[in-house]
Amino acid sequence: MMAAQGPTGGPAPENGRREAGVTQSRQDTVVHTYGDDALGEHDAVGLARLIRRREISAAEAHRAAADRVRRAAARLDAVEVYADEHTATERDGVFAGVPSLVKDNTDYQGLPTGHGSAAFTARPARRHAPFTRQFLSTGVTVLGKTRLPEFGFNATTEYEDAPPVRNPWHTGFSSGGSSGGSAALVASGAVPIAHANDGGGSIRIPAACCGLVGLKATRGRVIPNADGRTLPINLISDGVLSRSVRDTAAFFAAAERYWRNPKLPPLGLVEGPAERRMRIGLLLESPSGVPTDAATRAAVTDAATALEKMGHTVELVAIGLDGRFAQDFITYWGMLSFLAGAFGKRLDRGFDRRRMDGLSQGLRAHYLRNLRATPDVLRRLRRSRDAYAAAHRGLDAVLSPVLAHTTPPLGRLSPDVPYATLIERLSSYVAFTPLDNVVGTPSISLPARTTTADGLPVGLMFSARPGAERTLLELAFAWEAEHPWPLVPAPR
């Protein structure tokens, strides 16, 4: 398969790149690719139905999406590499013929995998990763690969030496991370669904920033990520970003038909809200004690009130985590950076650790200073499942913010910010999502009813006990039915 290189892999096929921090008029800050082509405003389930009924062809959907992706990428810088060929699809897949993309930390045969890092010389993968095969079993057509920050470590998709991925709701702001490229393309309308994965919030954070649905599943719900399964605590879960709850539900049902973990309760296809009323906990301040900003708190409190009007019971909860949880997670995060630098040459003989960005270098240095604490860190992190279970006892789910404050402007979390400042900013932003990765529990990000003063979405997060994705999806369907969220607006 031939590939046209994107922004961190050589010349891009589109011009018109913009530098971070450039002042733009409000009309010029929105990226909206919806139109009267074959894709329309359909989600993946709707588009697949049209293809099955032969109202449109898979080729027409592919051409329309390819055009939208290139137009969106010219302003959002969300694509790492393009696939020139129309890839084969599974004829009986639920998403047969639906255009999509794979995140560039997962091997797709014939396309390079660069992990968002300038330290790699990315080369074409010899074979699909196991999860890629599971993803393709749904029938999607892959148009290319989406950008992520280096090794997925950052909560924004920004770089020291390349343009950032921009938010289609307002291009002066972050699209989140680490699945920021996928989120930007789905939210802009370029494709209805895209691959994402989550090791500390990397599905849910960009979903919150871009007004999407992002479910991080229970550990082991899908085929284990090759990187994650070798770690002492596997934080990583693969999945998708979508604009509708039914797309996310359909994806996980289809993925389960390809491979199911016998250690987890079967999920099946969730098709709508549950009839029962739920008991929901409300968590407004993060378990690590980071304060929630006023706009985010108001959005989550508003959601709690709306859920009560829908007939659910909502009550305040707290999670009694060890006070060292946040620092322990940073140390573990640092261990991941240390391992990436130590074993990078196994993936690429030309790997140059000196070219790792400032965040990766700072995390690595932090870990080396705390190396001897590793056994205690692992023990305390594993013990956090007890506090999580206690907080969720008797509850169907817990409602919280996804992030401690609203989406930041580009530059605030850039890896060229001095490490001490950057890690403080990240700690005060990414304060809710990591716990579900450590414990291995499912959580989902959904758009709130309110937006920020800059017109950006705000995310709500529902978390639940291990294996309870059905409960989260039923709750998500109910929220979507009562409070449907808008698409990114067309520029006026």
CSV table of C-alpha atoms in Angstrom, one decimal:
chain,number,residue,atom,x,y,z
A,1,MET,CA,0.0,0.0,0.0
A,2,MET,CA,1.3,3.4,-0.9
A,3,ALA,CA,1.0,6.3,1.6
A,4,ALA,CA,1.1,10.1,1.4
A,5,GLN,CA,2.9,11.5,4.4
A,6,GLY,CA,1.3,13.9,6.8
A,7,PRO,CA,2.6,16.7,9.0
A,8,THR,CA,5.2,14.8,11.0
A,9,GLY,CA,6.2,12.4,8.3
A,10,GLY,CA,7.3,14.6,5.4
A,11,PRO,CA,5.5,16.8,2.9
A,12,ALA,CA,1.7,16.9,3.4
A,13,PRO,CA,-0.6,16.7,0.4
A,14,GLU,CA,-2.4,19.9,1.5
A,15,ASN,CA,-1.2,23.4,2.0
A,16,GLY,CA,-2.7,26.1,4.2
A,17,ARG,CA,-1.1,25.1,7.5
A,18,ARG,CA,-1.6,27.6,10.3
A,19,GLU,CA,0.8,28.3,13.2
A,20,ALA,CA,-0.4,28.1,16.9
A,21,GLY,CA,-1.5,31.4,18.4
A,22,VAL,CA,-2.6,33.1,15.2
A,23,THR,CA,-5.5,35.4,15.8
A,24,GLN,CA,-8.5,34.5,13.6
A,25,SER,CA,-12.0,35.9,13.2
A,26,ARG,CA,-14.8,33.8,14.8
A,27,GLN,CA,-16.1,32.7,11.4
A,28,ASP,CA,-12.6,31.4,10.5
A,29,THR,CA,-12.3,29.4,13.7
A,30,VAL,CA,-15.0,26.7,13.0
A,31,VAL,CA,-14.2,23.8,10.8
A,32,HIS,CA,-17.5,22.2,9.4
A,33,THR,CA,-17.2,19.7,6.5
A,34,TYR,CA,-20.9,18.5,6.5
A,35,GLY,CA,-22.6,18.9,3.1
A,36,ASP,CA,-25.0,17.3,0.6
A,37,ASP,CA,-22.6,14.6,-0.5
A,38,ALA,CA,-23.0,10.8,0.2
A,39,LEU,CA,-22.1,11.2,3.9
A,40,GLY,CA,-24.6,14.0,4.7
A,41,GLU,CA,-25.0,14.2,8.5
A,42,HIS,CA,-25.3,10.4,8.9
A,43,ASP,CA,-23.7,8.6,11.8
A,44,ALA,CA,-21.9,5.3,11.1
A,45,VAL,CA,-25.0,3.1,11.7
A,46,GLY,CA,-27.1,5.3,9.4
A,47,LEU,CA,-24.4,5.4,6.7
A,48,ALA,CA,-24.0,1.6,6.8
A,49,ARG,CA,-27.7,1.2,6.4
A,50,LEU,CA,-27.8,3.3,3.3
A,51,ILE,CA,-24.9,1.3,1.8
A,52,ARG,CA,-26.6,-2.0,2.6
A,53,ARG,CA,-29.8,-0.7,0.9
A,54,ARG,CA,-27.8,0.4,-2.1
A,55,GLU,CA,-29.1,3.9,-1.7
A,56,ILE,CA,-25.4,5.0,-1.9
A,57,SER,CA,-22.4,2.9,-2.7
A,58,ALA,CA,-19.3,2.3,-0.5
A,59,ALA,CA,-17.2,3.9,-3.2
A,60,GLU,CA,-19.4,7.1,-3.0
A,61,ALA,CA,-19.0,7.2,0.7
A,62,HIS,CA,-15.3,6.6,0.4
A,63,ARG,CA,-14.8,9.5,-2.1
A,64,ALA,CA,-16.9,11.9,-0.1
A,65,ALA,CA,-15.0,11.1,3.1
A,66,ALA,CA,-11.6,11.3,1.4
A,67,ASP,CA,-12.6,14.8,0.2
A,68,ARG,CA,-13.8,15.9,3.6
A,69,VAL,CA,-10.8,14.5,5.4
A,70,ARG,CA,-8.4,16.4,3.2
A,71,ARG,CA,-10.4,19.6,3.6
A,72,ALA,CA,-10.6,19.2,7.3
A,73,ALA,CA,-6.9,18.2,7.7
A,74,ALA,CA,-5.8,21.3,5.8
A,75,ARG,CA,-7.1,23.4,8.7
A,76,LEU,CA,-7.0,20.9,11.6
A,77,ASP,CA,-3.7,19.1,10.9
A,78,ALA,CA,-5.3,15.9,12.2
A,79,VAL,CA,-4.0,13.3,9.7
A,80,GLU,CA,-0.6,11.7,10.0
A,81,VAL,CA,-0.6,9.6,6.9
A,82,TYR,CA,-3.1,8.9,4.1
A,83,ALA,CA,-3.9,5.5,2.6
A,84,ASP,CA,-4.0,5.9,-1.2
A,85,GLU,CA,-5.9,2.7,-1.8
A,86,HIS,CA,-9.5,1.8,-1.1
A,87,THR,CA,-9.0,-0.9,1.5
A,88,ALA,CA,-11.1,-4.1,1.5
A,89,THR,CA,-14.0,-4.3,3.9
A,90,GLU,CA,-15.9,-7.1,5.6
A,91,ARG,CA,-19.1,-7.7,3.6
A,92,ASP,CA,-21.1,-8.6,6.7
A,93,GLY,CA,-19.7,-6.0,9.1
A,94,VAL,CA,-22.1,-3.7,10.9
A,95,PHE,CA,-20.1,-0.8,9.4
A,96,ALA,CA,-19.4,-2.3,6.0
A,97,GLY,CA,-18.2,0.5,3.7
A,98,VAL,CA,-18.1,3.2,6.4
A,99,PRO,CA,-15.0,5.4,6.1
A,100,SER,CA,-12.8,5.6,9.2
A,101,LEU,CA,-9.2,6.1,10.3
A,102,VAL,CA,-6.7,4.3,12.7
A,103,LYS,CA,-4.7,6.2,15.4
A,104,ASP,CA,-1.0,6.3,14.6
A,105,ASN,CA,0.1,4.3,17.6
A,106,THR,CA,-1.5,1.1,16.2
A,107,ASP,CA,-0.1,-0.9,13.3
A,108,TYR,CA,-2.0,-1.0,10.0
A,109,GLN,CA,-0.3,-3.1,7.4
A,110,GLY,CA,1.4,-1.0,4.8
A,111,LEU,CA,1.2,2.3,6.7
A,112,PRO,CA,4.0,3.6,9.0
A,113,THR,CA,3.5,3.8,12.7
A,114,GLY,CA,5.2,6.9,14.2
A,115,HIS,CA,3.7,7.1,17.7
A,116,GLY,CA,3.6,10.9,17.3
A,117,SER,CA,7.3,11.0,18.0
A,118,ALA,CA,10.1,12.7,16.1
A,119,ALA,CA,12.4,10.1,17.7
A,120,PHE,CA,11.1,7.5,15.3
A,121,THR,CA,11.8,7.0,11.6
A,122,ALA,CA,8.4,5.5,10.9
A,123,ARG,CA,8.3,2.6,8.5
A,124,PRO,CA,5.4,0.6,7.0
A,125,ALA,CA,4.0,-2.0,9.3
A,126,ARG,CA,4.4,-5.6,8.1
A,127,ARG,CA,1.0,-6.7,9.5
A,128,HIS,CA,-2.1,-5.4,11.2
A,129,ALA,CA,-2.0,-5.2,15.0
A,130,PRO,CA,-4.5,-7.7,16.7
A,131,PHE,CA,-6.8,-4.9,17.6
A,132,THR,CA,-6.7,-3.5,14.0
A,133,ARG,CA,-8.0,-6.8,12.8
A,134,GLN,CA,-10.8,-6.6,15.3
A,135,PHE,CA,-11.5,-3.0,14.2
A,136,LEU,CA,-11.6,-4.0,10.6
A,137,SER,CA,-14.0,-6.9,11.3
A,138,THR,CA,-16.7,-4.2,11.8
A,139,GLY,CA,-16.4,-3.5,8.0
A,140,VAL,CA,-14.9,0.0,8.1
A,141,THR,CA,-12.8,1.4,5.3
A,142,VAL,CA,-9.5,2.9,6.5
A,143,LEU,CA,-8.5,6.2,4.9
A,144,GLY,CA,-5.3,6.7,6.8
A,145,LYS,CA,-4.0,7.3,10.3
A,146,THR,CA,-4.7,10.1,12.8
A,147,ARG,CA,-2.2,12.2,14.8
A,148,LEU,CA,-1.4,11.8,18.5
A,149,PRO,CA,1.0,13.5,20.9
A,150,GLU,CA,4.3,11.7,21.5
A,151,PHE,CA,3.6,8.2,22.8
A,152,GLY,CA,0.1,9.4,23.8
A,153,PHE,CA,1.5,11.0,26.9
A,154,ASN,CA,-0.1,14.4,26.6
A,155,ALA,CA,-3.7,15.6,27.1
A,156,THR,CA,-3.4,17.8,24.0
A,157,THR,CA,-2.2,16.9,20.5
A,158,GLU,CA,0.7,19.3,20.3
A,159,TYR,CA,4.3,19.1,19.3
A,160,GLU,CA,7.6,21.0,19.7
A,161,ASP,CA,8.5,20.8,16.0
A,162,ALA,CA,5.2,20.5,14.1
A,163,PRO,CA,1.7,22.2,14.0
A,164,PRO,CA,-0.8,21.2,16.6
A,165,VAL,CA,-4.1,19.4,16.0
A,166,ARG,CA,-6.8,22.0,16.2
A,167,ASN,CA,-10.3,21.8,17.7
A,168,PRO,CA,-13.0,22.1,14.9
A,169,TRP,CA,-15.3,24.0,17.3
A,170,HIS,CA,-12.6,26.7,17.7
A,171,THR,CA,-9.3,26.3,16.0
A,172,GLY,CA,-7.5,28.3,18.6
A,173,PHE,CA,-8.1,25.6,21.2
A,174,SER,CA,-6.9,22.0,21.9
A,175,SER,CA,-8.7,19.0,20.5
A,176,GLY,CA,-7.6,17.0,23.5
A,177,GLY,CA,-5.3,14.1,23.6
A,178,SER,CA,-4.1,11.7,23.0
A,179,SER,CA,-6.7,10.7,20.4
A,180,GLY,CA,-6.9,14.3,19.3
A,181,GLY,CA,-6.6,13.7,15.6
A,182,SER,CA,-9.4,11.2,15.6
A,183,ALA,CA,-11.6,13.5,17.6
A,184,ALA,CA,-11.0,16.5,15.4
A,185,LEU,CA,-12.0,14.6,12.2
A,186,VAL,CA,-15.1,13.0,13.7
A,187,ALA,CA,-16.3,16.3,15.2
A,188,SER,CA,-15.7,18.2,12.0
A,189,GLY,CA,-17.8,15.8,10.0
A,190,ALA,CA,-15.0,14.3,8.0
A,191,VAL,CA,-15.8,10.7,9.1
A,192,PRO,CA,-18.6,9.5,11.4
A,193,ILE,CA,-16.3,7.2,13.6
A,194,ALA,CA,-12.6,6.7,14.2
A,195,HIS,CA,-10.3,4.5,16.2
A,196,ALA,CA,-9.0,5.8,19.6
A,197,ASN,CA,-7.4,4.4,22.7
A,198,ASP,CA,-7.1,5.5,26.3
A,199,GLY,CA,-4.3,5.0,28.8
A,200,GLY,CA,-5.2,7.9,31.2
A,201,GLY,CA,-8.1,9.6,29.5
A,202,SER,CA,-7.1,9.6,25.8
A,203,ILE,CA,-10.6,8.6,24.5
A,204,ARG,CA,-12.6,10.6,27.0
A,205,ILE,CA,-10.5,13.8,27.0
A,206,PRO,CA,-10.8,14.5,23.3
A,207,ALA,CA,-14.5,13.4,23.4
A,208,ALA,CA,-15.0,16.1,26.0
A,209,CYS,CA,-13.1,18.7,24.1
A,210,CYS,CA,-14.8,18.0,20.8
A,211,GLY,CA,-18.4,17.2,21.8
A,212,LEU,CA,-18.3,13.4,21.1
A,213,VAL,CA,-19.1,10.1,22.7
A,214,GLY,CA,-16.1,8.3,24.1
A,215,LEU,CA,-16.3,5.0,25.9
A,216,LYS,CA,-13.2,3.6,27.7
A,217,ALA,CA,-14.2,0.0,28.2
A,218,THR,CA,-13.4,-2.4,31.0
A,219,ARG,CA,-9.8,-3.7,30.9
A,220,GLY,CA,-9.9,-6.8,28.6
A,221,ARG,CA,-13.2,-5.9,26.9
A,222,VAL,CA,-11.5,-5.7,23.5
A,223,ILE,CA,-8.3,-7.5,22.3
A,224,PRO,CA,-5.5,-6.3,24.6
A,225,ASN,CA,-3.2,-3.6,23.3
A,226,ALA,CA,0.2,-5.0,22.6
A,227,ASP,CA,2.0,-2.2,24.5
A,228,GLY,CA,-0.4,-2.4,27.5
A,229,ARG,CA,-0.4,-6.1,28.1
A,230,THR,CA,3.3,-6.1,28.9
A,231,LEU,CA,3.0,-3.5,31.7
A,232,PRO,CA,2.6,-4.3,35.4
A,233,ILE,CA,-0.7,-2.4,35.3
A,234,ASN,CA,-2.3,-2.4,31.9
A,235,LEU,CA,-3.8,1.1,31.6
A,236,ILE,CA,-4.6,1.0,27.8
A,237,SER,CA,-8.0,0.3,26.3
A,238,ASP,CA,-8.8,0.6,22.6
A,239,GLY,CA,-12.2,1.8,21.2
A,240,VAL,CA,-13.7,4.5,19.1
A,241,LEU,CA,-14.8,8.1,19.1
A,242,SER,CA,-18.3,8.8,17.6
A,243,ARG,CA,-21.0,11.4,17.3
A,244,SER,CA,-23.8,9.1,18.5
A,245,VAL,CA,-24.3,6.6,21.3
A,246,ARG,CA,-25.7,4.0,18.9
A,247,ASP,CA,-22.4,4.0,16.9
A,248,THR,CA,-20.4,3.3,20.0
A,249,ALA,CA,-22.8,0.6,21.1
A,250,ALA,CA,-22.8,-1.0,17.7
A,251,PHE,CA,-19.0,-0.9,17.6
A,252,PHE,CA,-18.6,-2.8,20.9
A,253,ALA,CA,-21.3,-5.3,20.0
A,254,ALA,CA,-19.5,-6.0,16.6
A,255,ALA,CA,-16.1,-6.2,18.3
A,256,GLU,CA,-17.5,-8.8,20.7
A,257,ARG,CA,-18.7,-10.9,17.9
A,258,TYR,CA,-15.1,-11.0,16.6
A,259,TRP,CA,-13.6,-11.8,20.0
A,260,ARG,CA,-15.1,-12.0,23.5
A,261,ASN,CA,-13.3,-12.1,26.8
A,262,PRO,CA,-14.8,-15.1,28.7
A,263,LYS,CA,-13.8,-13.4,32.0
A,264,LEU,CA,-16.2,-10.6,31.4
A,265,PRO,CA,-20.0,-10.6,31.2
A,266,PRO,CA,-21.2,-10.5,27.6
A,267,LEU,CA,-22.2,-7.1,26.4
A,268,GLY,CA,-24.3,-7.7,23.3
A,269,LEU,CA,-26.0,-4.9,21.4
A,270,VAL,CA,-27.4,-2.1,23.5
A,271,GLU,CA,-30.1,-0.3,21.5
A,272,GLY,CA,-31.6,2.2,23.9
A,273,PRO,CA,-32.3,3.4,27.5
A,274,ALA,CA,-33.1,1.0,30.3
A,275,GLU,CA,-36.6,1.2,31.6
A,276,ARG,CA,-35.4,1.2,35.2
A,277,ARG,CA,-34.4,4.3,37.1
A,278,MET,CA,-30.8,4.4,38.3
A,279,ARG,CA,-29.0,5.4,41.4
A,280,ILE,CA,-26.2,7.7,40.4
A,281,GLY,CA,-23.4,9.1,42.5
A,282,LEU,CA,-22.2,12.7,42.0
A,283,LEU,CA,-18.5,13.5,42.2
A,284,LEU,CA,-17.7,17.2,41.8
A,285,GLU,CA,-14.2,17.4,43.1
A,286,SER,CA,-11.5,15.1,41.8
A,287,PRO,CA,-10.3,12.1,44.0
A,288,SER,CA,-6.8,13.8,44.1
A,289,GLY,CA,-8.2,17.0,45.5
A,290,VAL,CA,-7.8,19.2,42.4
A,291,PRO,CA,-10.6,21.9,42.4
A,292,THR,CA,-13.1,21.9,39.5
A,293,ASP,CA,-13.6,25.3,37.8
A,294,ALA,CA,-16.9,27.1,37.9
A,295,ALA,CA,-18.0,26.4,34.3
A,296,THR,CA,-17.3,22.7,34.6
A,297,ARG,CA,-18.9,22.4,38.0
A,298,ALA,CA,-22.0,24.2,36.7
A,299,ALA,CA,-22.3,21.9,33.7
A,300,VAL,CA,-22.1,18.8,35.9
A,301,THR,CA,-24.4,20.1,38.5
A,302,ASP,CA,-26.9,21.0,35.7
A,303,ALA,CA,-26.6,17.4,34.4
A,304,ALA,CA,-27.3,16.1,37.9
A,305,THR,CA,-30.5,18.2,38.1
A,306,ALA,CA,-31.5,17.0,34.7
A,307,LEU,CA,-31.0,13.3,35.6
A,308,GLU,CA,-33.2,13.8,38.7
A,309,LYS,CA,-35.9,15.2,36.5
A,310,MET,CA,-35.5,12.1,34.3
A,311,GLY,CA,-36.4,10.0,37.4
A,312,HIS,CA,-33.0,9.0,38.5
A,313,THR,CA,-31.7,9.3,42.1
A,314,VAL,CA,-28.5,11.4,42.4
A,315,GLU,CA,-26.4,11.6,45.6
A,316,LEU,CA,-23.0,13.1,46.5
A,317,VAL,CA,-20.2,10.6,46.8
A,318,ALA,CA,-16.5,10.8,47.6
A,319,ILE,CA,-13.6,8.4,46.7
A,320,GLY,CA,-11.2,7.9,49.6
A,321,LEU,CA,-8.0,7.4,47.6
A,322,ASP,CA,-4.6,7.4,49.1
A,323,GLY,CA,-3.4,11.0,49.0
A,324,ARG,CA,-0.4,10.0,47.0
A,325,PHE,CA,-2.5,8.7,44.0
A,326,ALA,CA,-1.8,11.7,41.7
A,327,GLN,CA,2.0,11.6,42.3
A,328,ASP,CA,2.0,7.8,42.0
A,329,PHE,CA,0.3,8.0,38.7
A,330,ILE,CA,2.8,10.6,37.5
A,331,THR,CA,5.6,8.2,38.6
A,332,TYR,CA,4.0,5.4,36.7
A,333,TRP,CA,3.5,7.7,33.7
A,334,GLY,CA,7.3,8.4,34.0
A,335,MET,CA,8.0,4.7,33.9
A,336,LEU,CA,6.2,4.5,30.6
A,337,SER,CA,8.4,7.3,29.2
A,338,PHE,CA,11.5,5.5,30.5
A,339,LEU,CA,10.4,2.3,28.9
A,340,ALA,CA,9.7,4.0,25.6
A,341,GLY,CA,13.1,5.5,25.6
A,342,ALA,CA,14.8,2.3,26.7
A,343,PHE,CA,13.1,0.0,24.2
A,344,GLY,CA,12.5,2.3,21.3
A,345,LYS,CA,15.1,0.6,19.2
A,346,ARG,CA,13.1,-2.6,19.3
A,347,LEU,CA,10.5,-0.8,17.2
A,348,ASP,CA,13.0,1.3,15.1
A,349,ARG,CA,16.7,0.7,14.9
A,350,GLY,CA,17.1,4.4,14.1
A,351,PHE,CA,15.3,5.5,17.3
A,352,ASP,CA,17.0,8.5,18.9
A,353,ARG,CA,16.0,9.1,22.5
A,354,ARG,CA,17.5,12.6,22.4
A,355,ARG,CA,14.7,13.7,20.1
A,356,MET,CA,11.9,12.8,22.6
A,357,ASP,CA,10.0,15.9,23.5
A,358,GLY,CA,10.1,17.9,26.7
A,359,LEU,CA,7.2,16.2,28.4
A,360,SER,CA,8.6,12.7,27.7
A,361,GLN,CA,12.1,13.8,28.8
A,362,GLY,CA,10.7,15.3,32.0
A,363,LEU,CA,8.6,12.3,32.8
A,364,ARG,CA,11.6,10.0,32.3
A,365,ALA,CA,13.8,12.2,34.6
A,366,HIS,CA,11.1,12.2,37.2
A,367,TYR,CA,10.9,8.4,37.1
A,368,LEU,CA,14.7,7.9,37.4
A,369,ARG,CA,14.6,10.1,40.5
A,370,ASN,CA,11.9,7.9,42.0
A,371,LEU,CA,13.0,4.6,40.6
A,372,ARG,CA,13.4,2.9,44.0
A,373,ALA,CA,9.8,3.8,44.9
A,374,THR,CA,8.4,1.6,42.0
A,375,PRO,CA,7.2,-1.3,44.2
A,376,ASP,CA,5.4,1.0,46.6
A,377,VAL,CA,3.9,3.0,43.8
A,378,LEU,CA,2.5,-0.2,42.1
A,379,ARG,CA,1.2,-1.5,45.4
A,380,ARG,CA,-0.7,1.7,46.2
A,381,LEU,CA,-2.1,2.1,42.6
A,382,ARG,CA,-3.4,-1.5,42.7
A,383,ARG,CA,-5.0,-0.8,46.1
A,384,SER,CA,-7.0,2.1,44.6
A,385,ARG,CA,-9.5,-0.5,43.4
A,386,ASP,CA,-10.7,-0.9,47.0
A,387,ALA,CA,-11.5,2.8,47.3
A,388,TYR,CA,-13.2,2.8,43.9
A,389,ALA,CA,-15.4,-0.2,44.8
A,390,ALA,CA,-16.4,1.3,48.1
A,391,ALA,CA,-17.5,4.5,46.4
A,392,HIS,CA,-19.5,2.7,43.8
A,393,ARG,CA,-21.2,0.3,46.3
A,394,GLY,CA,-25.0,0.4,45.8
A,395,LEU,CA,-24.7,2.7,42.8
A,396,ASP,CA,-25.3,2.0,39.1
A,397,ALA,CA,-22.9,4.7,38.0
A,398,VAL,CA,-21.0,7.8,39.2
A,399,LEU,CA,-21.3,11.2,37.4
A,400,SER,CA,-18.3,13.5,37.4
A,401,PRO,CA,-16.5,16.0,35.1
A,402,VAL,CA,-14.2,14.5,32.5
A,403,LEU,CA,-11.7,17.3,33.2
A,404,ALA,CA,-11.1,19.7,36.1
A,405,HIS,CA,-11.4,22.7,33.8
A,406,THR,CA,-12.6,23.6,30.4
A,407,THR,CA,-10.7,23.1,27.1
A,408,PRO,CA,-7.4,25.1,27.1
A,409,PRO,CA,-6.1,27.2,24.3
A,410,LEU,CA,-3.3,25.8,22.2
A,411,GLY,CA,0.0,26.4,23.7
A,412,ARG,CA,-0.9,26.0,27.4
A,413,LEU,CA,-0.1,22.3,27.4
A,414,SER,CA,2.5,22.3,24.6
A,415,PRO,CA,5.5,20.0,25.3
A,416,ASP,CA,7.8,23.0,24.9
A,417,VAL,CA,6.4,24.5,28.1
A,418,PRO,CA,9.0,23.9,30.9
A,419,TYR,CA,8.4,20.5,32.4
A,420,ALA,CA,7.7,21.7,36.0
A,421,THR,CA,5.1,24.1,34.8
A,422,LEU,CA,3.6,21.6,32.3
A,423,ILE,CA,3.2,18.8,34.7
A,424,GLU,CA,1.5,21.1,37.2
A,425,ARG,CA,-0.9,22.3,34.5
A,426,LEU,CA,-1.6,18.7,33.4
A,427,SER,CA,-2.2,17.6,37.0
A,428,SER,CA,-4.8,20.3,37.5
A,429,TYR,CA,-6.5,19.4,34.3
A,430,VAL,CA,-6.4,15.6,34.0
A,431,ALA,CA,-7.7,14.9,37.5
A,432,PHE,CA,-10.7,12.6,37.0
A,433,THR,CA,-9.9,10.1,34.1
A,434,PRO,CA,-6.8,8.2,35.3
A,435,LEU,CA,-8.5,6.3,38.1
A,436,ASP,CA,-10.6,4.2,35.7
A,437,ASN,CA,-7.4,3.3,33.8
A,438,VAL,CA,-5.7,2.2,37.0
A,439,VAL,CA,-8.6,0.2,38.3
A,440,GLY,CA,-9.6,-1.1,34.8
A,441,THR,CA,-13.2,0.0,35.0
A,442,PRO,CA,-15.4,1.5,32.2
A,443,SER,CA,-16.3,5.1,31.9
A,444,ILE,CA,-17.9,7.2,29.1
A,445,SER,CA,-17.7,10.9,28.1
A,446,LEU,CA,-20.8,12.6,26.8
A,447,PRO,CA,-21.5,16.2,25.9
A,448,ALA,CA,-23.1,18.3,28.6
A,449,ARG,CA,-26.1,20.6,27.9
A,450,THR,CA,-23.9,23.7,28.2
A,451,THR,CA,-21.0,25.1,26.3
A,452,THR,CA,-18.2,27.5,27.3
A,453,ALA,CA,-18.1,31.2,26.6
A,454,ASP,CA,-15.9,30.3,23.5
A,455,GLY,CA,-18.6,28.0,22.2
A,456,LEU,CA,-16.7,24.8,23.1
A,457,PRO,CA,-18.3,21.6,24.5
A,458,VAL,CA,-18.0,20.5,28.1
A,459,GLY,CA,-17.8,16.8,28.9
A,460,LEU,CA,-19.7,14.7,31.5
A,461,MET,CA,-18.2,11.4,32.6
A,462,PHE,CA,-20.2,8.4,33.9
A,463,SER,CA,-18.1,5.6,35.5
A,464,ALA,CA,-19.2,2.2,36.7
A,465,ARG,CA,-18.1,-1.2,38.1
A,466,PRO,CA,-16.0,-3.6,36.0
A,467,GLY,CA,-18.0,-5.1,33.1
A,468,ALA,CA,-20.9,-2.6,33.4
A,469,GLU,CA,-20.6,-1.1,29.9
A,470,ARG,CA,-24.3,-2.0,29.3
A,471,THR,CA,-25.4,0.2,32.2
A,472,LEU,CA,-23.2,3.1,30.9
A,473,LEU,CA,-24.6,2.8,27.3
A,474,GLU,CA,-28.2,2.6,28.6
A,475,LEU,CA,-27.6,5.7,30.6
A,476,ALA,CA,-25.9,7.4,27.6
A,477,PHE,CA,-28.9,6.6,25.3
A,478,ALA,CA,-31.2,8.1,27.9
A,479,TRP,CA,-29.1,11.3,28.1
A,480,GLU,CA,-28.9,11.6,24.4
A,481,ALA,CA,-32.6,11.1,23.9
A,482,GLU,CA,-33.5,13.8,26.5
A,483,HIS,CA,-30.6,16.2,25.6
A,484,PRO,CA,-29.3,15.7,22.1
A,485,TRP,CA,-26.1,17.5,21.4
A,486,PRO,CA,-25.5,19.6,18.3
A,487,LEU,CA,-23.0,19.1,15.5
A,488,VAL,CA,-20.2,21.6,15.1
A,489,PRO,CA,-22.0,24.7,13.7
A,490,ALA,CA,-21.6,25.8,10.1
A,491,PRO,CA,-19.6,29.1,9.9
A,492,ARG,CA,-21.9,32.1,9.5
